[in-house]
Amino acid sequence: IFSKPKQTPFSKARSAPRGETPEAAEWSRVYNLLVSLGDDGLVMNGIHENLLSVKFHDVHLGKTGACLDWLTWADGMLTYTARTQKYDLMPYTPMAALAVRRYVVQPGK
């Protein structure tokens, strides 16, 4: 989730179906991967474990603070969902992973 796949000319041509922009196609691909996994708590725990070891440019710690805010929001959503059993809120938790990805994603090497 922390790195973009390396782009080739062929992958650029096929990465944006149905007239979507490449960014929208990438968000859709990652969102579908997160939803198909089904264990949002596992994803959020993995992001929390690995976030501070990822090297990204953040001199004033604004991105790091925003990422931790998103992780706090996701934890609150997961806790509320488990406590009240309102599972219709579950599709919103992968958005936190997408927001963290937006802050820390690096091009593939």
Coordinates of C-alpha atoms in Angstrom, one line a residue:
I1 CA 0.0 0.0 0.0
F2 CA 3.0 2.3 0.5
S3 CA 4.5 2.1 -3.0
K4 CA 3.1 2.5 -6.5
P5 CA 3.7 -0.3 -9.0
K6 CA 6.3 0.5 -11.6
Q7 CA 4.7 2.0 -14.7
T8 CA 5.4 0.7 -18.2
P9 CA 4.0 2.2 -21.4
F10 CA 1.7 -0.8 -21.8
S11 CA 0.4 -0.6 -18.2
K12 CA -0.3 3.2 -18.6
A13 CA -2.4 2.5 -21.7
R14 CA -4.6 -0.1 -19.9
S15 CA -4.6 1.3 -16.4
A16 CA -7.6 3.7 -16.8
P17 CA -10.7 1.8 -18.1
R18 CA -14.1 3.4 -18.8
G19 CA -12.6 6.9 -19.3
E20 CA -11.3 7.2 -15.8
T21 CA -8.2 9.2 -15.0
P22 CA -5.2 7.0 -14.0
E23 CA -5.5 8.3 -10.4
A24 CA -9.1 7.3 -10.2
A25 CA -8.3 3.9 -11.6
E26 CA -5.5 3.4 -9.1
W27 CA -7.8 4.4 -6.2
S28 CA -10.5 2.0 -7.5
R29 CA -8.0 -0.8 -7.8
V30 CA -6.6 -0.3 -4.2
Y31 CA -10.1 0.1 -2.8
N32 CA -11.3 -3.1 -4.4
L33 CA -8.2 -4.9 -3.0
L34 CA -8.9 -3.7 0.5
V35 CA -12.6 -4.5 0.3
S36 CA -12.0 -8.0 -1.1
L37 CA -9.6 -8.7 1.8
G38 CA -12.4 -8.2 4.2
D39 CA -10.3 -7.8 7.4
D40 CA -10.1 -4.0 7.9
G41 CA -8.6 -4.4 11.4
L42 CA -5.7 -6.4 10.0
V43 CA -5.0 -3.8 7.3
M44 CA -5.1 -0.9 9.8
N45 CA -2.8 -2.8 12.3
G46 CA -0.4 -3.4 9.4
I47 CA -0.4 0.2 8.4
H48 CA 0.1 1.3 12.1
E49 CA 3.0 -1.1 12.5
N50 CA 4.8 0.0 9.3
L51 CA 3.9 3.7 9.0
L52 CA 6.9 5.1 11.0
S53 CA 9.4 2.9 9.2
V54 CA 8.4 4.2 5.8
K55 CA 10.7 6.9 4.4
F56 CA 8.8 9.8 3.0
H57 CA 9.5 13.5 2.9
D58 CA 7.8 15.1 5.9
V59 CA 9.9 17.9 7.5
H60 CA 7.2 19.4 9.8
L61 CA 5.4 16.1 10.6
G62 CA 2.2 17.3 9.0
K63 CA 1.7 14.2 6.9
T64 CA 2.6 11.9 9.8
G65 CA 0.0 13.7 12.0
A66 CA -2.6 13.4 9.3
C67 CA -1.9 9.7 8.8
L68 CA -2.2 9.1 12.5
D69 CA -5.5 11.1 12.6
W70 CA -6.9 8.8 9.8
L71 CA -5.7 5.7 11.7
T72 CA -7.4 7.0 14.8
W73 CA -10.6 7.6 12.9
A74 CA -10.5 4.1 11.4
D75 CA -9.9 2.6 14.8
G76 CA -12.9 4.5 16.2
M77 CA -15.1 3.3 13.3
L78 CA -14.0 -0.3 13.8
T79 CA -14.6 -0.1 17.5
Y80 CA -18.0 1.5 17.1
T81 CA -19.0 -1.1 14.4
A82 CA -17.9 -4.0 16.7
R83 CA -19.7 -2.5 19.7
T84 CA -23.0 -1.6 18.0
Q85 CA -23.0 -4.2 15.2
K86 CA -23.8 -1.7 12.6
Y87 CA -22.0 -3.4 9.8
D88 CA -23.3 -1.0 7.2
L89 CA -20.4 1.3 8.2
M90 CA -17.8 -1.2 7.2
P91 CA -17.3 0.1 3.6
Y92 CA -16.0 3.4 5.0
T93 CA -13.0 2.0 6.9
P94 CA -10.9 1.3 3.8
M95 CA -11.0 5.0 3.1
A96 CA -8.5 5.6 5.9
A97 CA -6.0 3.2 4.3
L98 CA -6.5 5.1 1.0
A99 CA -5.9 8.5 2.7
V100 CA -2.8 7.2 4.4
R101 CA -1.6 5.8 1.0
R102 CA -2.1 9.2 -0.5
Y103 CA 0.2 10.8 2.0
V104 CA 3.0 8.3 2.0
V105 CA 3.0 6.6 -1.4
Q106 CA 6.4 6.5 -3.2
P107 CA 7.1 5.6 -6.8
G108 CA 8.2 1.9 -7.4
K109 CA 11.8 1.2 -7.8

